[in-house]
Short mmCIF file of C-alpha atoms in Angstrom, two decimals:
data_model
loop_
_atom_site.label_atom_id
_atom_site.label_comp_id
_atom_site.label_asym_id
_atom_site.label_seq_id
_atom_site.Cartn_x
_atom_site.Cartn_y
_atom_site.Cartn_z
CA MET A 24 -101.04 -145.67 147.71
CA ALA A 25 -103.02 -145.65 150.94
CA ASN A 26 -101.57 -147.71 153.79
CA GLN A 27 -103.36 -150.72 155.30
CA ASN A 28 -104.86 -148.71 158.17
CA GLN A 29 -106.40 -146.27 155.75
CA GLN A 30 -107.87 -149.12 153.74
CA ASP A 31 -109.21 -150.82 156.87
CA ASN A 32 -110.97 -147.58 157.81
CA ASN A 33 -112.64 -147.69 154.43
CA LEU A 34 -114.80 -150.69 155.35
CA GLY A 35 -116.80 -150.75 152.13
CA LEU A 36 -113.75 -151.19 149.91
CA VAL A 37 -111.39 -153.41 151.90
CA PHE A 38 -112.30 -156.39 149.70
CA LEU A 39 -111.14 -154.59 146.55
CA LYS A 40 -107.46 -153.78 147.26
CA PRO A 41 -106.43 -153.20 143.64
CA GLU A 42 -102.80 -153.37 142.59
CA PRO A 43 -101.01 -149.97 142.43
CA GLN A 44 -100.58 -150.07 138.67
CA THR A 45 -104.33 -150.60 138.12
CA SER A 46 -105.67 -148.26 140.79
CA VAL A 47 -106.56 -144.63 141.31
CA THR A 48 -106.43 -142.82 144.65
CA LEU A 49 -109.30 -140.61 145.77
CA GLN A 50 -109.00 -138.34 148.79
CA CYS A 51 -112.22 -137.24 150.46
CA GLY A 52 -112.05 -135.50 153.82
CA ASP A 53 -109.94 -137.65 156.11
CA LYS A 54 -110.57 -140.81 154.08
CA THR A 55 -108.43 -142.22 151.28
CA PHE A 56 -109.99 -144.55 148.73
CA VAL A 57 -107.92 -146.74 146.43
CA PHE A 58 -110.12 -148.01 143.63
CA ASN A 59 -109.79 -150.05 140.46
CA LYS A 60 -109.18 -147.63 137.60
CA ALA A 61 -110.73 -149.82 134.90
CA ILE A 62 -113.99 -150.26 136.80
CA LEU A 63 -114.16 -146.57 137.68
CA THR A 64 -113.56 -145.33 134.15
CA GLN A 65 -115.95 -147.92 132.71
CA HIS A 66 -118.84 -146.69 134.84
CA SER A 67 -118.08 -142.96 135.03
CA GLU A 68 -117.74 -140.60 132.09
CA PHE A 69 -116.26 -138.04 134.51
CA PHE A 70 -113.36 -140.29 135.50
CA ALA A 71 -113.05 -141.76 132.02
CA ALA A 72 -112.37 -138.29 130.63
CA GLY A 73 -109.94 -137.38 133.41
CA LEU A 74 -108.01 -140.65 133.55
CA LYS A 75 -108.20 -141.79 129.95
CA ASP A 76 -104.69 -140.71 129.01
CA ALA A 77 -103.10 -140.98 132.45
CA THR A 78 -100.30 -143.52 132.81
CA ALA A 79 -100.20 -146.08 135.61
CA ALA A 80 -97.41 -144.10 137.29
CA GLU A 81 -99.43 -140.89 137.10
CA CYS A 82 -102.50 -142.59 138.58
CA GLU A 83 -100.40 -143.99 141.41
CA ALA A 84 -98.59 -140.74 142.09
CA ASN A 85 -101.56 -138.40 141.83
CA THR A 86 -104.48 -138.20 144.19
CA ILE A 87 -107.84 -136.81 143.15
CA THR A 88 -109.20 -134.75 146.02
CA PHE A 89 -112.85 -133.92 146.69
CA ASN A 90 -113.59 -131.33 149.35
CA ASP A 91 -117.32 -131.01 148.74
CA ILE A 92 -118.38 -134.66 149.07
CA GLU A 93 -118.91 -136.49 152.35
CA PRO A 94 -116.63 -139.55 152.67
CA GLU A 95 -119.53 -141.89 153.43
CA HIS A 96 -121.31 -140.78 150.26
CA LEU A 97 -118.23 -141.39 148.11
CA ASP A 98 -117.69 -144.72 149.88
CA ALA A 99 -121.25 -145.84 149.06
CA TYR A 100 -120.91 -144.59 145.48
CA LEU A 101 -117.76 -146.68 144.98
CA GLN A 102 -119.42 -149.71 146.54
CA PHE A 103 -122.39 -149.35 144.20
CA VAL A 104 -120.12 -148.88 141.18
CA TYR A 105 -118.24 -152.04 142.09
CA CYS A 106 -121.41 -154.05 142.73
CA ARG A 107 -122.99 -152.91 139.49
CA SER A 108 -119.87 -153.93 137.60
CA VAL A 109 -120.63 -157.45 138.82
CA SER A 110 -124.44 -157.56 138.42
CA GLU A 111 -127.62 -155.53 138.85
CA SER A 112 -128.88 -158.00 141.47
CA LEU A 113 -125.76 -157.50 143.58
CA LEU A 114 -126.26 -153.74 143.36
CA LYS A 115 -129.83 -154.11 144.62
CA GLU A 116 -128.71 -156.40 147.44
CA ARG A 117 -126.04 -153.90 148.42
CA ILE A 118 -128.54 -151.05 148.53
CA GLU A 119 -130.90 -153.10 150.69
CA ALA A 120 -128.07 -154.20 153.00
CA LEU A 121 -126.67 -150.71 153.43
CA GLY A 122 -126.88 -149.62 157.05
CA GLU A 123 -128.30 -146.23 156.06
CA HIS A 124 -130.66 -147.52 153.39
CA LYS A 125 -133.73 -146.48 155.36
CA LYS A 126 -132.54 -142.88 155.34
CA LEU A 127 -133.64 -141.53 152.02
CA VAL A 128 -131.43 -138.48 152.28
CA PHE A 129 -128.35 -140.73 152.26
CA LEU A 130 -129.39 -142.41 149.01
CA VAL A 131 -130.27 -139.03 147.51
CA LYS A 132 -126.75 -137.78 148.27
CA VAL A 133 -125.18 -140.87 146.69
CA TRP A 134 -127.49 -140.48 143.68
CA GLN A 135 -126.28 -136.88 143.33
CA VAL A 136 -122.68 -138.10 143.41
CA SER A 137 -123.48 -140.58 140.62
CA ASP A 138 -124.95 -137.69 138.63
CA ARG A 139 -121.88 -135.54 139.21
CA PHE A 140 -119.56 -138.33 138.07
CA GLN A 141 -121.81 -139.08 135.08
CA SER A 142 -122.39 -142.69 136.03
CA LYS A 143 -125.55 -142.93 133.97
CA ALA A 144 -126.50 -146.55 134.62
CA LEU A 145 -125.97 -146.25 138.38
CA TYR A 146 -127.76 -142.89 138.38
CA THR A 147 -130.80 -144.52 136.76
CA ALA A 148 -130.74 -147.58 139.04
CA LEU A 149 -130.43 -145.54 142.23
CA GLY A 150 -133.11 -143.12 141.08
CA ALA A 151 -135.51 -146.00 140.53
CA GLN A 152 -134.81 -147.33 144.04
CA ILE A 153 -135.28 -143.90 145.61
CA ALA A 154 -138.59 -143.36 143.79
CA LYS A 155 -139.93 -146.59 145.32
CA LEU A 156 -139.03 -145.59 148.87
CA GLY A 157 -141.66 -142.91 149.39
CA TYR A 158 -143.01 -144.90 152.30
CA ASP A 159 -142.15 -148.19 153.99
CA ARG A 160 -145.14 -150.10 155.34
CA GLU A 161 -143.00 -151.51 158.15
CA TYR A 162 -143.48 -148.16 159.87
CA SER A 163 -146.94 -148.80 161.26
CA ASN A 164 -147.08 -147.04 164.63
CA GLN A 165 -147.33 -143.30 165.23
CA ASN A 166 -143.70 -142.74 166.26
CA ASP A 167 -142.40 -144.66 163.27
CA ARG A 168 -144.72 -142.79 160.94
CA GLU A 169 -143.49 -139.45 162.29
CA TRP A 170 -139.88 -140.58 161.85
CA TRP A 171 -140.59 -141.59 158.27
CA VAL A 172 -142.25 -138.28 157.41
CA ASN A 173 -139.17 -136.48 158.73
CA ASN A 174 -137.03 -138.89 156.71
CA VAL A 175 -138.86 -138.02 153.48
CA ASN A 176 -138.78 -134.32 154.41
CA ALA A 177 -134.98 -134.46 154.83
CA ALA A 178 -134.62 -136.16 151.45
CA PHE A 179 -136.93 -133.57 149.90
CA GLU A 180 -134.73 -130.77 151.23
CA ALA A 181 -131.59 -132.48 149.89
CA PHE A 182 -132.75 -132.29 146.27
CA ASP A 183 -131.59 -129.32 144.21
CA GLU A 184 -134.72 -127.35 143.31
CA HIS A 185 -132.86 -125.75 140.39
CA ALA A 186 -132.09 -129.06 138.65
CA ASP A 187 -134.98 -130.40 136.58
CA SER A 188 -134.02 -134.05 136.99
CA GLN A 189 -133.82 -133.68 140.77
CA VAL A 190 -137.13 -131.83 140.96
CA LYS A 191 -138.69 -134.65 138.94
CA LEU A 192 -137.38 -137.39 141.24
CA ARG A 193 -138.33 -135.34 144.29
CA GLY A 194 -141.88 -135.20 142.98
CA GLN A 195 -141.88 -138.97 142.40
CA VAL A 196 -140.80 -139.58 146.00
CA VAL A 197 -143.58 -137.36 147.34
CA LYS A 198 -146.12 -138.99 145.02
CA GLN A 199 -145.10 -142.46 146.21
CA PHE A 200 -145.36 -141.26 149.79
CA ILE A 201 -148.92 -140.04 149.18
CA LEU A 202 -149.87 -143.29 147.46
CA ASP A 203 -148.50 -145.57 150.19
CA PHE A 204 -148.84 -143.62 153.44
CA PRO A 205 -151.99 -144.54 155.42
CA SER A 206 -154.32 -141.65 154.55
CA GLU A 207 -156.11 -141.80 157.90
CA HIS A 208 -152.85 -140.85 159.66
CA LEU A 209 -151.70 -138.20 157.22
CA HIS A 210 -153.27 -135.22 158.98
CA SER A 211 -151.71 -136.08 162.34
CA VAL A 212 -148.15 -136.32 161.02
CA LEU A 213 -148.39 -133.16 158.93
CA GLY A 214 -148.64 -131.16 162.14
CA LEU A 215 -144.99 -131.86 162.93
CA ALA A 216 -143.17 -128.58 163.54
CA ASP A 217 -139.98 -129.48 161.68
CA LEU A 218 -141.56 -130.08 158.27
CA SER A 219 -140.59 -127.46 155.73
CA PRO A 220 -143.35 -125.33 154.15
CA ALA A 221 -142.11 -126.33 150.69
CA PHE A 222 -142.43 -130.01 151.60
CA ILE A 223 -145.96 -129.53 152.94
CA ARG A 224 -146.95 -127.64 149.78
CA GLU A 225 -145.57 -130.46 147.64
CA LEU A 226 -147.46 -133.00 149.74
CA TRP A 227 -150.75 -131.20 149.29
CA LYS A 228 -150.02 -130.74 145.60
CA ALA A 229 -149.45 -134.49 145.23
CA LEU A 230 -152.47 -135.24 147.41
CA SER A 231 -154.69 -132.97 145.30
CA ALA A 232 -153.43 -134.60 142.12
CA HIS A 233 -154.08 -138.04 143.61
CA ALA A 234 -157.58 -136.99 144.69
CA PHE A 235 -158.25 -135.63 141.20
CA ASP A 236 -157.00 -138.86 139.61
CA THR A 237 -159.12 -140.90 142.02
CA GLU A 238 -162.17 -138.80 141.20
CA ASN A 239 -161.56 -139.33 137.50
CA GLN A 240 -161.14 -143.05 138.06
CA LEU A 241 -164.40 -143.13 140.02
CA ARG A 242 -166.22 -141.24 137.28
CA ASP A 243 -164.76 -143.52 134.61
CA THR A 244 -165.69 -146.58 136.66
CA LYS A 245 -169.25 -145.32 137.09
CA THR A 246 -169.45 -144.62 133.36
CA ARG A 247 -168.19 -148.10 132.58
CA ALA A 248 -170.60 -149.53 135.13
CA GLN A 249 -173.49 -147.68 133.49
CA ASP A 250 -172.34 -148.91 130.09
CA TYR A 251 -172.13 -152.45 131.43
CA HIS A 252 -175.59 -152.06 132.97
CA GLN A 253 -176.97 -150.92 129.64
CA LYS A 254 -175.25 -153.83 127.91
CA ILE A 255 -176.65 -156.23 130.50
CA MET A 256 -180.16 -154.87 130.00
CA THR A 257 -179.77 -155.15 126.23
CA LEU A 258 -178.51 -158.71 126.55
CA GLU A 259 -181.39 -159.58 128.88
CA ARG A 260 -183.88 -158.19 126.33
CA ASN A 261 -182.13 -160.14 123.60
CA VAL A 262 -182.31 -163.30 125.68
CA GLN A 263 -186.01 -162.73 126.29
CA ASP A 264 -186.57 -162.16 122.57
CA TRP A 265 -184.68 -165.31 121.68
CA ARG A 266 -186.59 -167.28 124.30
CA LYS A 267 -189.84 -165.96 122.84
CA ARG A 268 -188.74 -166.92 119.33
CA VAL A 269 -187.62 -170.35 120.51
CA GLY A 270 -191.02 -170.79 122.17
CA GLU A 271 -192.80 -169.77 119.00
CA LEU A 272 -190.69 -172.19 116.97
CA GLU A 273 -191.41 -174.96 119.44
CA ASP A 274 -195.15 -174.27 119.07
CA GLN A 275 -194.83 -174.35 115.29
CA VAL A 276 -192.92 -177.63 115.44
CA ALA A 277 -195.54 -179.09 117.72
CA GLU A 278 -198.32 -178.02 115.35
CA LEU A 279 -196.49 -179.53 112.38
CA GLU A 280 -196.03 -182.80 114.22
CA GLU A 281 -199.72 -182.86 115.12
CA ASP A 282 -200.70 -182.21 111.48
CA ARG A 283 -198.36 -184.96 110.32
CA ASP A 284 -199.74 -187.46 112.79
CA TYR A 285 -203.24 -186.59 111.76
#
């Protein structure tokens, strides 16, 4: 089991400190993570399959090593798994409180870890959060806007273009960016030298689709407006007709009353 110094270095998981007989040790780079086995296997099909038949002694004695995951990404993944085991609201709070939460690429990497470990519920929840972060309206001045474009570009590059699910989420992020980013400033930030050609192409693809949708909405609105105008004209004619008929009836009533009085 990891010593106290190793646990203290793992700031996100210090509060867990599971007992040896209920824990599993994960080694990632120079960081050692000691995590609750029951929670991990409950929320990960990957770990459930690997640890299902392992005894407590085997879990304590053996360390699962990952050489292709950054420690901070595994740390965040474990935090999110723990928070989600408590409640969805705590997971959302933890995402929002995360020091790196404004860096989309960080969340993308953690989302990819959740996909790798087959944590389906967390994968879905993180994906939904990432899709909403195409643009943050707090970034209102030019320097902030340029930083945010680079932030989205870095996240775009982190997605695996050969995985359909990642390409789909990547497209959702770009679409959200196009929907939320102030259009009057879009041209100025797209001139940044460090934006990838693929990212720029995806931006223009999303922008074209948005323009097409907007044009269709405008046409539909005009059509509905014309229909409403026609309906209004018809109703006005009907009102005039009814007023005329009411007037005629009033005249007839008046004549009848005159005849009766006579």
